[in-house]
Amino acid sequence: MRLMLLLFFLSSINCFYTSSDGIVELTDLNFDSKVLKSDRIWVVEFYAPYCGHCKSLVPEYKKAAKLLKGIASIGSIDGTVQKALPQKYGIKGWPTIKIFGLGDKSKPIDYDGPRTAKGIVDVIQKTIKKTLEERNGGKSKKSEKSSKKSGISGKVVTLTDSNFEKLVLNSKDAWMVEFFAPWCGHCQKLAPEWEKAAKAMAGKVKFGALDATAHQSISRKFGIQGFPTIKFFAPGSTSSDGEDYQGGRTSSELISYSESKLEDVVNSKDPEVVEGTSSDSVQETCQNKQLCIFAFLPSIFDCQAKCRNEKLEILKKVASNFKKRSFGWVWLEAGAQADVEKAFEIGDSGYPVVVAMSPSKLKFTTQIGQFSVDGIKEFLNSVTYGKGRVRDVQPAHLSGNWLKIVETTPWDGKDKELPVIEDIDLSDIDLDSSKSEL
């Protein structure tokens, strides 16, 4: 009994939800019976306990569960504990939400809408409506093509008057946005090509679609007069930005244009060298990158502000040289992230140390050479050519499928000195051992 209680306690430590929230805890063992064999719609969240975005979703997900009670079932899966399901459904980031509808549950729908209760509820309403239409004698070809604009399936995000500014404007991501009308024949013809391009550019450029007949406020703001109208929004775009796309409407032409615009964006600014003070900051910097470059700099007590800034300047110059490459750049203070150093098998040979890691494969290689612009450039060039000793990141020092990083306070840019130890006054202490008692 004690063992069972202990196992129950340990399994529930990382859970975000309880049974009172109306959210079912799903596992590799109960998933088929509860979800796949069910005759209900299921909303399923794949999460990781350390994920900041997952924690932010918790209150909205609980709210969605209450709103959908009796309408759809809500479940959650800890992807760091349940390994088979994330692998089966190709989960690559946290949180990922999938909709298992009333039809073929072997083909769940990716949810790409806003991480809010309203967004989730809206998708369930559309899913139910779509099912009712199909059961009521099917739909016309026109409406069938139009449904591909809904954003319920695939990688195309449904944009509206209410979410456009939040998702697209001032975003860190680049966006391709189509303004369409459901009755527009050219829009219907574009739909499958738009979806193909969205899938091909996933993780690089986001693709969205806005029904201009239903969401007229945003359409008026951008002066939309014909359909389809396609605009490209660079990261950080404002309400006055948005470049008109005048190219062809095949997926290959859309992909080619998106890649060229993304390259322009990347080449226009130097990548940021981020201090690794949290799991979220490091994961956001490294996700979807070919390589993530980690630089372990000496402790501030060993290398004060001027010394550290000189080393950071070296990193920034190297990052600028490689800005056309899909690299993420992170620096950490020696000793601040013990598990990360152990994961990369960094010994006591001295700092700074540079490590190049593949985030998708969790493999790494360590620089052997001088910490200088030329030295690091030579190291990274050799890595891209497949040279150097490649090793697996030590799994004992991972948290799930990511590096185990503790929250630390960012460097304030200032010098730091060791605390001064005051001299001890021994004048009042009797040091005559002959008077001591045992």
XYZ file of C-alpha atoms in Angstrom:
438
model
C 0.000 0.000 0.000
C 2.825 2.394 0.869
C 4.482 1.637 -2.453
C 1.247 2.324 -4.329
C 0.757 5.610 -2.487
C 4.351 6.611 -3.237
C 3.960 5.815 -6.932
C 0.708 7.775 -7.048
C 2.375 10.754 -5.361
C 5.365 10.711 -7.692
C 3.178 10.402 -10.788
C 1.107 13.377 -9.770
C 3.936 15.772 -8.862
C 4.257 17.179 -12.356
C 0.562 17.131 -13.231
C -1.027 20.492 -13.923
C -4.570 19.261 -13.478
C -6.738 17.359 -11.015
C -9.912 15.347 -11.542
C -11.963 18.288 -10.268
C -10.793 20.331 -13.283
C -12.665 18.010 -15.646
C -9.441 17.113 -17.453
C -8.586 13.429 -17.883
C -4.982 12.362 -17.293
C -4.098 10.209 -20.305
C -1.283 7.653 -20.474
C 0.272 5.276 -22.960
C -1.862 2.536 -21.398
C -5.309 4.144 -21.244
C -5.228 6.342 -24.363
C -6.710 3.825 -26.817
C -9.610 2.837 -24.565
C -10.489 6.378 -23.508
C -9.865 8.324 -26.721
C -9.580 6.176 -29.841
C -12.473 3.866 -28.923
C -14.639 6.722 -27.716
C -17.641 8.109 -29.612
C -16.931 11.614 -28.290
C -14.786 14.494 -29.496
C -11.526 14.712 -27.552
C -9.247 17.705 -27.056
C -5.828 16.433 -26.004
C -2.897 18.534 -24.796
C 0.655 17.153 -24.883
C 2.716 19.048 -22.318
C 5.979 19.057 -20.368
C 6.062 20.091 -16.678
C 9.030 22.432 -17.204
C 7.450 24.245 -20.177
C 6.556 27.878 -19.433
C 4.019 28.087 -22.280
C 2.306 24.965 -20.888
C 2.022 26.605 -17.471
C 0.525 29.716 -19.064
C -2.071 27.555 -20.823
C -3.310 25.895 -17.593
C -6.021 28.427 -16.571
C -7.365 28.699 -20.134
C -7.388 24.914 -20.569
C -9.300 24.495 -17.300
C -11.790 27.113 -18.449
C -12.226 25.312 -21.783
C -12.899 22.061 -19.920
C -15.710 23.718 -17.943
C -17.240 25.312 -21.044
C -17.119 22.038 -22.997
C -18.401 19.807 -20.189
C -20.877 17.353 -21.688
C -19.934 18.466 -25.207
C -16.361 17.248 -25.637
C -13.839 15.416 -23.468
C -10.631 17.182 -22.428
C -7.412 15.289 -21.740
C -3.750 15.950 -21.012
C -0.583 13.910 -21.506
C 2.735 14.504 -19.739
C 5.081 13.929 -22.679
C 8.113 13.590 -20.417
C 6.572 10.534 -18.727
C 4.419 9.015 -21.474
C 6.937 8.447 -24.275
C 5.020 6.301 -26.794
C 2.173 8.725 -27.578
C 4.303 11.822 -28.317
C 6.435 9.687 -30.619
C 3.376 8.164 -32.320
C 1.850 11.562 -33.071
C 5.118 13.308 -33.966
C 5.062 15.790 -31.102
C 8.034 18.159 -31.427
C 7.117 21.021 -29.105
C 5.169 21.845 -25.967
C 2.308 22.422 -25.636
C 0.778 20.668 -28.654
C -3.006 20.339 -28.818
C -4.740 17.811 -31.069
C -8.461 17.361 -31.776
C -9.731 13.786 -32.102
C -13.069 14.287 -33.862
C -16.136 12.123 -34.350
C -14.828 10.595 -37.560
C -11.540 8.785 -38.092
C -9.671 9.201 -34.807
C -6.484 7.806 -36.329
C -6.101 11.170 -38.062
C -6.307 13.849 -35.356
C -6.428 17.539 -36.245
C -3.645 19.909 -35.182
C -4.956 22.885 -33.220
C -3.094 26.013 -34.346
C -5.388 28.667 -32.924
C -4.818 31.000 -29.973
C -4.049 29.319 -26.653
C -7.273 30.512 -25.054
C -10.483 28.853 -23.881
C -12.421 30.760 -26.551
C -10.096 29.589 -29.314
C -10.460 25.943 -28.279
C -14.234 26.212 -27.916
C -14.528 27.863 -31.348
C -12.684 24.966 -32.975
C -14.955 22.416 -31.284
C -18.019 24.336 -32.503
C -16.664 24.219 -36.063
C -15.818 20.526 -35.723
C -19.361 19.728 -34.599
C -20.859 21.877 -37.365
C -18.705 20.172 -39.977
C -19.750 16.714 -38.728
C -23.461 17.645 -38.787
C -23.168 18.984 -42.325
C -21.464 15.780 -43.485
C -24.119 13.622 -41.819
C -26.889 15.741 -43.318
C -26.243 14.543 -46.855
C -22.766 15.973 -47.362
C -21.662 19.388 -48.607
C -21.297 20.972 -52.018
C -17.876 21.030 -53.601
C -17.802 24.759 -53.077
C -18.306 24.560 -49.306
C -15.989 21.568 -49.107
C -13.158 23.588 -50.615
C -14.053 26.571 -48.503
C -13.779 24.485 -45.333
C -10.076 24.122 -45.995
C -9.819 27.785 -45.076
C -11.154 27.139 -41.583
C -7.757 26.504 -40.022
C -9.181 23.462 -38.214
C -6.831 21.107 -40.020
C -3.288 21.391 -41.228
C -0.874 24.235 -40.566
C -2.966 27.190 -41.766
C -3.976 29.469 -38.885
C -7.487 30.944 -38.879
C -7.203 34.723 -38.474
C -9.999 37.017 -37.329
C -10.620 40.645 -36.410
C -10.073 39.709 -32.770
C -6.819 37.735 -33.050
C -5.035 39.319 -36.042
C -3.110 41.998 -34.187
C -2.163 39.638 -31.359
C -0.895 36.865 -33.645
C 0.508 38.701 -36.675
C 1.418 42.291 -35.789
C 4.504 42.796 -33.619
C 5.044 39.029 -33.813
C 8.465 37.416 -33.559
C 7.485 35.285 -36.557
C 7.180 36.045 -40.241
C 3.656 35.580 -41.671
C 2.089 34.931 -45.055
C -1.566 35.986 -44.860
C -4.307 35.288 -47.397
C -7.431 37.475 -47.382
C -10.173 35.390 -49.012
C -13.907 35.154 -49.638
C -15.705 31.781 -49.321
C -17.484 32.262 -52.681
C -14.255 33.142 -54.530
C -13.312 30.465 -57.093
C -9.646 31.522 -57.203
C -9.524 31.258 -53.382
C -10.947 27.731 -53.506
C -8.351 26.767 -56.109
C -5.574 28.245 -53.972
C -6.636 26.363 -50.793
C -4.682 23.075 -51.288
C -1.583 24.938 -52.527
C -1.726 27.265 -49.503
C -1.958 24.258 -47.187
C 1.029 22.532 -48.839
C 3.141 25.669 -48.531
C 2.109 26.078 -44.872
C 3.229 22.532 -44.070
C 6.528 22.958 -45.916
C 7.323 26.218 -44.108
C 6.187 25.092 -40.636
C 8.568 26.410 -37.990
C 9.953 29.031 -40.387
C 7.099 31.178 -41.726
C 3.527 31.014 -40.445
C 0.633 30.861 -42.919
C -2.733 32.358 -42.027
C -6.088 32.889 -43.732
C -8.694 35.550 -42.975
C -12.261 35.489 -44.311
C -12.545 39.119 -45.423
C -16.337 38.891 -45.746
C -16.708 37.950 -42.076
C -13.853 40.017 -40.627
C -14.162 43.357 -42.339
C -12.351 45.531 -39.798
C -8.908 44.076 -40.552
C -9.724 43.883 -44.271
C -10.546 47.602 -44.347
C -7.393 48.420 -42.386
C -5.267 46.846 -45.142
C -7.424 48.094 -48.018
C -8.415 44.651 -49.303
C -10.449 45.031 -52.506
C -9.984 41.748 -54.368
C -9.709 38.046 -53.563
C -7.461 36.370 -52.892
C -5.074 39.061 -51.662
C -1.827 37.795 -50.156
C 0.461 39.835 -47.924
C 3.798 39.098 -46.261
C 4.355 40.419 -42.724
C 7.943 40.474 -41.458
C 8.608 39.954 -37.725
C 7.697 43.082 -35.788
C 5.319 44.389 -38.474
C 2.915 47.157 -37.461
C -0.603 47.939 -38.636
C 0.811 49.931 -41.566
C 3.125 47.154 -42.783
C 2.446 44.201 -45.024
C 4.031 43.626 -48.427
C 1.740 42.607 -51.297
C 2.567 39.255 -52.880
C 2.337 39.380 -56.681
C 3.748 35.932 -57.516
C 2.226 32.672 -58.688
C -0.236 30.628 -56.652
C 1.361 27.213 -56.640
C 2.828 25.797 -53.437
C 6.344 25.787 -54.907
C 6.099 29.488 -55.835
C 4.703 30.384 -52.405
C 7.470 28.395 -50.694
C 10.194 29.977 -52.827
C 8.917 33.473 -52.047
C 8.578 32.722 -48.314
C 12.100 31.338 -48.128
C 13.551 34.360 -49.914
C 11.697 36.779 -47.625
C 12.785 34.833 -44.571
C 16.388 34.960 -45.771
C 16.057 38.737 -46.188
C 14.765 39.005 -42.625
C 17.548 36.819 -41.236
C 20.248 38.664 -43.155
C 18.963 42.074 -42.118
C 19.900 41.704 -38.477
C 22.478 39.918 -36.402
C 21.225 37.021 -34.275
C 20.918 37.635 -30.549
C 23.335 35.946 -28.156
C 20.995 34.995 -25.310
C 21.951 34.427 -21.692
C 20.634 30.998 -20.671
C 18.803 31.811 -17.449
C 15.749 29.558 -17.911
C 14.585 26.494 -19.787
C 12.075 28.585 -21.741
C 14.637 31.146 -22.930
C 17.070 28.467 -24.096
C 14.387 26.321 -25.720
C 12.914 29.301 -27.560
C 16.384 30.241 -28.842
C 17.238 26.719 -29.963
C 13.956 25.298 -31.238
C 13.739 24.581 -34.980
C 17.435 25.451 -35.368
C 20.004 23.328 -37.188
C 22.509 23.902 -34.380
C 22.494 25.636 -31.027
C 25.834 27.117 -29.976
C 26.522 27.158 -26.230
C 29.375 29.243 -24.805
C 30.311 28.635 -21.165
C 32.078 31.770 -19.955
C 34.237 32.067 -16.808
C 32.611 33.016 -13.520
C 32.199 36.754 -13.011
C 34.561 36.427 -10.030
C 37.282 35.138 -12.380
C 36.487 37.365 -15.363
C 34.934 40.711 -14.434
C 32.614 42.890 -16.558
C 35.248 44.127 -19.030
C 36.632 40.639 -19.542
C 33.152 39.110 -19.967
C 32.011 41.796 -22.401
C 35.093 41.158 -24.525
C 34.163 37.485 -24.755
C 30.527 38.303 -25.517
C 31.715 40.621 -28.272
C 33.662 37.721 -29.799
C 30.485 35.599 -29.751
C 28.430 38.376 -31.348
C 30.968 38.785 -34.159
C 30.926 35.038 -34.840
C 27.109 34.998 -34.728
C 27.049 37.832 -37.269
C 29.336 35.827 -39.555
C 26.941 32.868 -39.386
C 23.638 34.785 -39.476
C 22.618 33.073 -42.721
C 22.778 29.739 -40.929
C 19.961 28.401 -38.783
C 21.918 28.670 -35.512
C 20.793 29.638 -32.022
C 23.289 31.340 -29.682
C 23.360 30.917 -25.889
C 25.920 31.846 -23.240
C 26.043 30.567 -19.672
C 28.199 31.347 -16.663
C 30.533 28.568 -15.582
C 29.017 26.600 -12.713
C 25.554 28.191 -13.012
C 24.072 25.230 -14.906
C 25.732 22.124 -13.521
C 23.427 19.663 -15.302
C 24.026 21.291 -18.677
C 27.785 21.060 -18.192
C 27.485 17.409 -17.198
C 25.185 16.756 -20.170
C 27.984 18.058 -22.420
C 30.698 16.264 -20.387
C 32.512 19.524 -19.623
C 35.311 18.851 -17.178
C 37.589 21.120 -15.171
C 39.905 21.973 -18.047
C 39.008 25.655 -17.829
C 36.692 28.178 -19.431
C 35.508 29.466 -21.853
C 34.158 26.345 -23.591
C 32.112 26.283 -26.819
C 29.703 23.443 -27.632
C 27.609 22.961 -30.788
C 24.451 20.876 -30.260
C 21.799 19.552 -32.628
C 18.500 20.275 -30.793
C 16.583 17.671 -32.818
C 19.123 14.846 -32.404
C 20.507 15.819 -28.961
C 24.049 15.259 -30.183
C 26.954 17.621 -29.592
C 30.589 18.344 -30.306
C 33.017 20.486 -28.301
C 35.503 23.021 -29.652
C 39.148 22.205 -29.291
C 40.955 25.442 -30.001
C 41.277 29.105 -29.167
C 38.327 31.194 -27.991
C 38.588 33.819 -30.700
C 36.554 34.898 -33.713
C 38.770 32.899 -36.083
C 39.011 29.946 -33.714
C 35.253 29.586 -33.243
C 34.570 30.186 -36.950
C 36.988 27.393 -37.842
C 35.286 25.105 -35.321
C 31.752 25.805 -36.640
C 32.833 25.410 -40.256
C 34.298 22.007 -39.416
C 31.037 21.025 -37.687
C 28.933 21.950 -40.724
C 31.253 19.846 -42.871
C 30.696 16.855 -40.600
C 34.076 16.920 -38.900
C 34.816 16.563 -35.209
C 33.912 14.037 -32.539
C 30.112 13.837 -32.119
C 28.619 12.506 -28.881
C 25.170 11.990 -27.407
C 23.978 14.440 -24.790
C 24.089 12.572 -21.468
C 20.461 11.460 -20.824
C 20.915 11.370 -17.031
C 21.130 15.164 -17.074
C 18.094 15.821 -19.257
C 14.595 16.775 -18.182
C 12.364 14.787 -20.506
C 13.721 15.424 -23.992
C 15.423 18.707 -23.203
C 18.317 20.122 -21.203
C 17.783 20.433 -17.465
C 18.135 24.170 -16.849
C 17.509 25.900 -13.533
C 16.122 29.425 -13.226
C 18.913 31.925 -12.538
C 19.137 35.701 -12.224
C 20.391 37.412 -15.406
C 23.763 39.136 -15.183
C 23.363 42.836 -14.343
C 26.382 43.837 -16.433
C 28.428 44.834 -13.412
C 31.618 43.654 -11.706
C 31.297 41.414 -8.692
C 33.702 40.940 -5.838
C 33.997 38.143 -3.323
C 32.591 39.104 0.090
C 35.224 40.537 2.453
C 35.891 38.335 5.481
C 36.606 40.462 8.536
C 39.653 39.706 10.703
C 38.754 37.737 13.805
C 39.783 39.336 17.120
C 41.352 36.569 19.213
C 42.368 38.819 22.136
C 39.446 37.717 24.303
C 39.894 34.012 23.675
C 41.871 31.931 26.128
C 44.158 29.786 24.020
C 45.886 28.108 26.969
C 45.180 24.467 26.264
C 46.200 23.539 29.782
C 43.028 25.198 31.073
C 40.706 23.462 28.683
C 38.415 20.792 30.023
C 37.423 17.579 28.261
